[in-house]
Amino acid sequence: MRTLDTTNISGSVSEFILLGFPCHRDIQVLLFVIFSLIYLLTLMGNTSIICAVWSSQKLHTPMYILLANFSFLEICYVSSDVPKMLANIISQTKSTSYAGCLFQFYFFFSMRAAEGLFLSVMSFDRFLAICSPLHYPTIMTHHLCAWLVVFCWAGGFLWLLTPLTLISQVPFCGPNTIDHFLCDLAPLLALSCASVSGITLICGIISSLIIFLTFLYVLGTYICVLSVVLEVPPGSGRHKAFSTCASHLAVVCLFYGSVMVMYASPGSGDYPGLQKFVTLFYALETPFFNPLIYNF
């Protein structure tokens, strides 16, 4: 496999080799079939939610508009890494260009940041609906909903501009083999031929901020929601309130559970196999289970 002959005339790496899942060819074919099936089901499930919201006039409410945007985000998110991963599984070269690697990192983690923002906004919507039902129609207007959607999309992509700019300035002189199926931050910076401790720290702080700020906000809103729901007498709307929040809480637990195992566990980056497995889990599980949970 090529690892050192992919340099341009200035001596910089012009492409990277994504090892993916090095194993027997039969196992790779099996992985290709499984991941392809999960990818197709993910696209179909999230597309069905978008179509249902689009086609039904009674679903043109902030709650379902946010859900439709979240489903579209999941489609974009899973499409930022899975097609390339599938191509590399059956490919002999497993290469990706330098620019392609940077853009995959940027889009994958930008949409991950946007997902955290969407979960926060959706929890705000549930908070208003349950804790201030009389004021909900006047506060959560379609105008505000549209601005919140723009905020989530723009916020996710703007948040990752600084890490992208910093990584684009890191010199890569070889080797160029990444023991991963995507261009993740840690294995990418490990290939640098210069000290990147400062860049790693800054990128880590930026990533941690978006994770923990959105998590603490979601946690705070649901503490308020649960305190209100528990005061409701049994049989007089408590079950409806719980069922309204249950789907969103399930997606929240999947998202933050997997992300925090990956990025908040001490020493998680010291085990490439574990890192790869957990990344695969959170790259596929939330987009796949999202339509199943919301349709349950």
Short mmCIF file of C-alpha atoms in Angstrom, two decimals:
data_model
loop_
_atom_site.label_atom_id
_atom_site.label_comp_id
_atom_site.label_asym_id
_atom_site.label_seq_id
_atom_site.Cartn_x
_atom_site.Cartn_y
_atom_site.Cartn_z
CA MET A 1 0.00 0.00 0.00
CA ARG A 2 1.32 3.48 -0.82
CA THR A 3 2.19 5.54 2.21
CA LEU A 4 5.21 7.72 1.44
CA ASP A 5 5.15 8.51 -2.26
CA THR A 6 2.17 10.85 -2.16
CA THR A 7 4.02 14.16 -1.80
CA ASN A 8 3.94 17.16 -4.05
CA ILE A 9 6.98 19.08 -5.32
CA SER A 10 7.27 21.10 -2.10
CA GLY A 11 7.52 17.96 0.01
CA SER A 12 4.04 18.27 1.53
CA VAL A 13 1.55 15.43 1.71
CA SER A 14 -0.99 15.72 -1.10
CA GLU A 15 -3.20 12.82 -0.04
CA PHE A 16 -3.88 10.58 2.93
CA ILE A 17 -4.48 6.85 3.21
CA LEU A 18 -7.51 5.98 5.34
CA LEU A 19 -6.92 2.44 6.62
CA GLY A 20 -10.55 2.01 7.62
CA PHE A 21 -11.12 -1.58 8.74
CA PRO A 22 -8.11 -3.71 7.78
CA CYS A 23 -9.30 -7.31 7.84
CA HIS A 24 -9.91 -10.32 5.61
CA ARG A 25 -11.57 -9.56 2.27
CA ASP A 26 -14.67 -11.60 3.15
CA ILE A 27 -15.13 -9.57 6.33
CA GLN A 28 -14.74 -6.34 4.37
CA VAL A 29 -17.47 -7.43 1.95
CA LEU A 30 -19.73 -8.22 4.91
CA LEU A 31 -19.01 -4.82 6.46
CA PHE A 32 -19.73 -3.15 3.13
CA VAL A 33 -23.14 -4.85 2.91
CA ILE A 34 -24.06 -4.06 6.53
CA PHE A 35 -22.99 -0.41 6.38
CA SER A 36 -24.67 0.05 2.99
CA LEU A 37 -27.92 -1.33 4.36
CA ILE A 38 -27.76 0.92 7.44
CA TYR A 39 -26.99 3.92 5.23
CA LEU A 40 -29.92 3.26 2.89
CA LEU A 41 -32.33 2.70 5.79
CA THR A 42 -31.09 5.93 7.39
CA LEU A 43 -31.75 7.88 4.20
CA MET A 44 -35.19 6.32 3.77
CA GLY A 45 -36.23 6.84 7.40
CA ASN A 46 -35.19 10.48 7.65
CA THR A 47 -36.57 11.26 4.19
CA SER A 48 -39.93 9.81 5.26
CA ILE A 49 -40.06 12.24 8.20
CA ILE A 50 -39.28 15.19 5.91
CA CYS A 51 -41.93 14.11 3.41
CA ALA A 52 -44.53 13.57 6.15
CA VAL A 53 -43.97 17.06 7.57
CA TRP A 54 -43.90 18.65 4.13
CA SER A 55 -47.08 16.97 2.88
CA SER A 56 -49.27 17.43 5.97
CA GLN A 57 -50.52 20.94 6.68
CA LYS A 58 -51.27 20.11 10.32
CA LEU A 59 -47.60 19.27 10.87
CA HIS A 60 -46.45 22.73 9.81
CA THR A 61 -45.77 23.65 13.44
CA PRO A 62 -42.44 24.67 15.03
CA MET A 63 -42.01 21.27 16.66
CA TYR A 64 -42.27 19.36 13.38
CA ILE A 65 -40.42 22.00 11.34
CA LEU A 66 -37.48 21.59 13.71
CA LEU A 67 -37.79 17.81 13.45
CA ALA A 68 -37.79 17.94 9.63
CA ASN A 69 -34.66 20.11 9.64
CA PHE A 70 -33.05 17.76 12.14
CA SER A 71 -33.81 14.81 9.84
CA PHE A 72 -32.32 16.65 6.86
CA LEU A 73 -29.25 17.40 8.99
CA GLU A 74 -28.94 13.68 9.76
CA ILE A 75 -29.02 12.87 6.04
CA CYS A 76 -26.25 15.39 5.34
CA TYR A 77 -24.30 14.25 8.38
CA VAL A 78 -24.31 10.54 7.54
CA SER A 79 -23.55 11.34 3.90
CA SER A 80 -20.42 13.27 4.85
CA ASP A 81 -18.52 10.14 5.87
CA VAL A 82 -20.35 6.88 5.06
CA PRO A 83 -20.10 6.99 1.21
CA LYS A 84 -16.35 7.59 1.45
CA MET A 85 -16.05 4.85 4.06
CA LEU A 86 -17.92 2.42 1.80
CA ALA A 87 -15.74 3.35 -1.17
CA ASN A 88 -12.57 2.78 0.87
CA ILE A 89 -13.76 -0.62 2.09
CA ILE A 90 -13.89 -2.00 -1.44
CA SER A 91 -10.99 0.09 -2.76
CA GLN A 92 -7.38 -1.05 -2.93
CA THR A 93 -5.82 2.43 -2.60
CA LYS A 94 -8.06 3.85 0.17
CA SER A 95 -6.74 7.32 -0.55
CA THR A 96 -8.29 10.74 -0.11
CA SER A 97 -6.87 14.08 -1.18
CA TYR A 98 -5.49 16.57 1.32
CA ALA A 99 -8.29 19.04 0.55
CA GLY A 100 -10.87 16.25 0.65
CA CYS A 101 -9.65 15.19 4.08
CA LEU A 102 -9.91 18.73 5.45
CA PHE A 103 -13.37 19.26 4.01
CA GLN A 104 -14.59 15.91 5.34
CA PHE A 105 -13.37 16.90 8.81
CA TYR A 106 -15.05 20.30 8.50
CA PHE A 107 -18.44 19.11 7.25
CA PHE A 108 -18.62 16.07 9.52
CA PHE A 109 -17.92 17.98 12.71
CA SER A 110 -19.80 21.12 11.65
CA MET A 111 -22.95 19.07 11.27
CA ARG A 112 -22.18 17.36 14.56
CA ALA A 113 -22.05 20.80 16.19
CA ALA A 114 -25.27 21.80 14.40
CA GLU A 115 -26.89 18.64 15.74
CA GLY A 116 -26.11 19.72 19.30
CA LEU A 117 -27.61 23.14 18.58
CA PHE A 118 -30.74 21.60 17.08
CA LEU A 119 -31.20 19.36 20.12
CA SER A 120 -30.90 22.46 22.33
CA VAL A 121 -33.47 24.38 20.28
CA MET A 122 -35.83 21.39 20.26
CA SER A 123 -35.56 21.13 24.03
CA PHE A 124 -36.36 24.86 24.25
CA ASP A 125 -39.46 24.23 22.14
CA ARG A 126 -40.58 21.40 24.48
CA PHE A 127 -39.83 23.59 27.51
CA LEU A 128 -42.11 26.35 26.21
CA ALA A 129 -44.85 23.92 25.20
CA ILE A 130 -44.99 22.25 28.62
CA CYS A 131 -43.91 24.97 31.06
CA SER A 132 -45.61 27.93 29.33
CA PRO A 133 -48.41 26.45 27.20
CA LEU A 134 -50.49 29.64 27.21
CA HIS A 135 -47.62 31.78 25.97
CA TYR A 136 -46.26 29.17 23.55
CA PRO A 137 -48.16 30.38 20.42
CA THR A 138 -47.03 33.98 20.93
CA ILE A 139 -43.40 33.12 21.70
CA MET A 140 -42.65 30.20 19.36
CA THR A 141 -43.88 31.83 16.17
CA HIS A 142 -42.94 30.63 12.70
CA HIS A 143 -40.72 33.69 12.39
CA LEU A 144 -38.76 32.77 15.53
CA CYS A 145 -38.66 29.13 14.43
CA ALA A 146 -37.12 30.16 11.11
CA TRP A 147 -34.46 32.22 12.87
CA LEU A 148 -33.67 29.32 15.22
CA VAL A 149 -33.23 27.00 12.24
CA VAL A 150 -30.83 29.48 10.60
CA PHE A 151 -28.99 29.85 13.90
CA CYS A 152 -28.47 26.08 14.19
CA TRP A 153 -27.24 25.60 10.62
CA ALA A 154 -25.01 28.68 10.58
CA GLY A 155 -23.78 28.17 14.14
CA GLY A 156 -22.55 24.67 13.45
CA PHE A 157 -20.53 25.66 10.38
CA LEU A 158 -19.17 28.87 11.91
CA TRP A 159 -18.11 27.06 15.08
CA LEU A 160 -15.70 24.81 13.16
CA LEU A 161 -14.09 27.55 11.07
CA THR A 162 -11.34 28.18 13.61
CA PRO A 163 -10.29 24.49 13.89
CA LEU A 164 -10.37 24.20 10.10
CA THR A 165 -8.17 27.27 9.69
CA LEU A 166 -5.69 26.02 12.29
CA ILE A 167 -5.48 22.52 10.81
CA SER A 168 -5.00 23.90 7.30
CA GLN A 169 -1.79 25.56 8.53
CA VAL A 170 -0.34 22.34 9.97
CA PRO A 171 2.52 20.90 7.86
CA PHE A 172 2.29 17.23 6.83
CA CYS A 173 5.50 15.77 5.43
CA GLY A 174 4.80 12.04 5.76
CA PRO A 175 3.88 9.38 6.66
CA ASN A 176 0.33 9.86 5.42
CA THR A 177 -1.51 6.80 6.75
CA ILE A 178 -4.48 7.50 9.06
CA ASP A 179 -5.64 4.53 11.13
CA HIS A 180 -9.29 5.54 10.86
CA PHE A 181 -12.18 5.50 8.38
CA LEU A 182 -12.50 9.30 8.36
CA CYS A 183 -10.29 12.34 8.87
CA ASP A 184 -10.72 12.72 12.61
CA LEU A 185 -8.80 15.38 14.51
CA ALA A 186 -6.47 13.31 16.71
CA PRO A 187 -5.20 10.79 14.12
CA LEU A 188 -4.83 13.59 11.56
CA LEU A 189 -2.75 15.85 13.80
CA ALA A 190 -0.66 12.85 14.87
CA LEU A 191 0.83 12.86 11.36
CA SER A 192 2.09 16.43 11.60
CA CYS A 193 5.82 17.01 11.21
CA ALA A 194 5.69 19.98 13.62
CA SER A 195 4.52 20.52 17.18
CA VAL A 196 0.75 20.81 17.33
CA SER A 197 0.16 20.86 21.09
CA GLY A 198 -1.25 24.40 20.97
CA ILE A 199 -3.55 23.63 18.05
CA THR A 200 -4.70 20.41 19.71
CA LEU A 201 -5.53 22.32 22.90
CA ILE A 202 -7.46 25.06 21.07
CA CYS A 203 -9.41 22.57 18.94
CA GLY A 204 -10.14 20.48 22.03
CA ILE A 205 -11.48 23.50 23.91
CA ILE A 206 -13.67 24.53 20.97
CA SER A 207 -15.06 21.01 20.57
CA SER A 208 -15.66 20.61 24.30
CA LEU A 209 -17.45 23.95 24.56
CA ILE A 210 -20.10 23.09 21.98
CA ILE A 211 -20.63 19.66 23.54
CA PHE A 212 -20.89 20.73 27.16
CA LEU A 213 -22.73 24.02 26.63
CA THR A 214 -25.49 22.40 24.61
CA PHE A 215 -25.59 19.40 26.97
CA LEU A 216 -25.92 21.60 30.05
CA TYR A 217 -28.63 23.66 28.35
CA VAL A 218 -30.62 20.55 27.39
CA LEU A 219 -30.14 19.13 30.89
CA GLY A 220 -31.31 22.37 32.49
CA THR A 221 -34.43 22.66 30.33
CA TYR A 222 -35.47 19.08 31.03
CA ILE A 223 -34.95 19.48 34.76
CA CYS A 224 -37.43 22.35 34.54
CA VAL A 225 -39.77 20.31 32.35
CA LEU A 226 -39.71 17.30 34.68
CA SER A 227 -40.32 19.49 37.73
CA VAL A 228 -43.45 20.86 36.05
CA VAL A 229 -44.63 17.47 34.75
CA LEU A 230 -44.27 15.81 38.16
CA GLU A 231 -46.58 18.46 39.64
CA VAL A 232 -49.33 17.49 37.19
CA PRO A 233 -51.86 15.11 38.79
CA PRO A 234 -51.74 11.57 37.33
CA GLY A 235 -54.13 11.02 34.45
CA SER A 236 -54.56 14.72 33.63
CA GLY A 237 -51.98 15.20 30.93
CA ARG A 238 -48.87 13.81 32.62
CA HIS A 239 -48.65 10.84 30.24
CA LYS A 240 -49.01 13.09 27.20
CA ALA A 241 -46.29 15.39 28.51
CA PHE A 242 -43.94 12.46 29.11
CA SER A 243 -44.61 10.97 25.68
CA THR A 244 -43.98 14.37 24.05
CA CYS A 245 -40.50 14.52 25.57
CA ALA A 246 -39.57 10.83 25.49
CA SER A 247 -38.51 10.70 21.83
CA HIS A 248 -36.37 13.79 22.08
CA LEU A 249 -34.77 12.58 25.30
CA ALA A 250 -33.90 9.25 23.69
CA VAL A 251 -32.10 11.00 20.81
CA VAL A 252 -30.36 13.31 23.29
CA CYS A 253 -29.07 10.33 25.29
CA LEU A 254 -27.79 8.60 22.14
CA PHE A 255 -26.04 11.74 20.91
CA TYR A 256 -24.37 12.95 24.09
CA GLY A 257 -23.72 9.48 25.46
CA SER A 258 -21.62 8.41 22.48
CA VAL A 259 -19.90 11.80 22.04
CA MET A 260 -18.87 12.03 25.67
CA VAL A 261 -17.56 8.48 25.71
CA MET A 262 -15.39 9.48 22.77
CA TYR A 263 -14.17 12.93 23.71
CA ALA A 264 -14.65 13.23 27.49
CA SER A 265 -13.21 9.88 28.59
CA PRO A 266 -9.60 10.09 29.82
CA GLY A 267 -7.27 8.19 27.52
CA SER A 268 -9.94 7.41 24.91
CA GLY A 269 -7.60 8.63 22.19
CA ASP A 270 -4.86 6.21 23.26
CA TYR A 271 -6.69 3.24 21.80
CA PRO A 272 -7.18 3.66 18.02
CA GLY A 273 -9.41 0.58 17.77
CA LEU A 274 -11.75 1.84 20.49
CA GLN A 275 -11.68 5.33 19.02
CA LYS A 276 -12.62 3.97 15.61
CA PHE A 277 -15.45 1.85 17.02
CA VAL A 278 -16.98 4.67 19.06
CA THR A 279 -16.71 7.08 16.12
CA LEU A 280 -18.46 4.54 13.91
CA PHE A 281 -21.16 4.17 16.53
CA TYR A 282 -21.98 7.86 16.82
CA ALA A 283 -21.55 8.40 13.07
CA LEU A 284 -24.31 5.87 12.35
CA GLU A 285 -26.48 5.37 15.41
CA THR A 286 -28.23 8.74 15.83
CA PRO A 287 -29.08 9.19 12.12
CA PHE A 288 -30.27 5.57 11.95
CA PHE A 289 -32.34 5.52 15.16
CA ASN A 290 -33.74 9.04 14.81
CA PRO A 291 -36.65 8.08 12.47
CA LEU A 292 -37.29 4.88 14.44
CA ILE A 293 -37.54 6.76 17.74
CA TYR A 294 -39.73 9.57 16.44
CA ASN A 295 -42.05 7.17 14.62
CA PHE A 296 -42.45 4.87 17.64
#
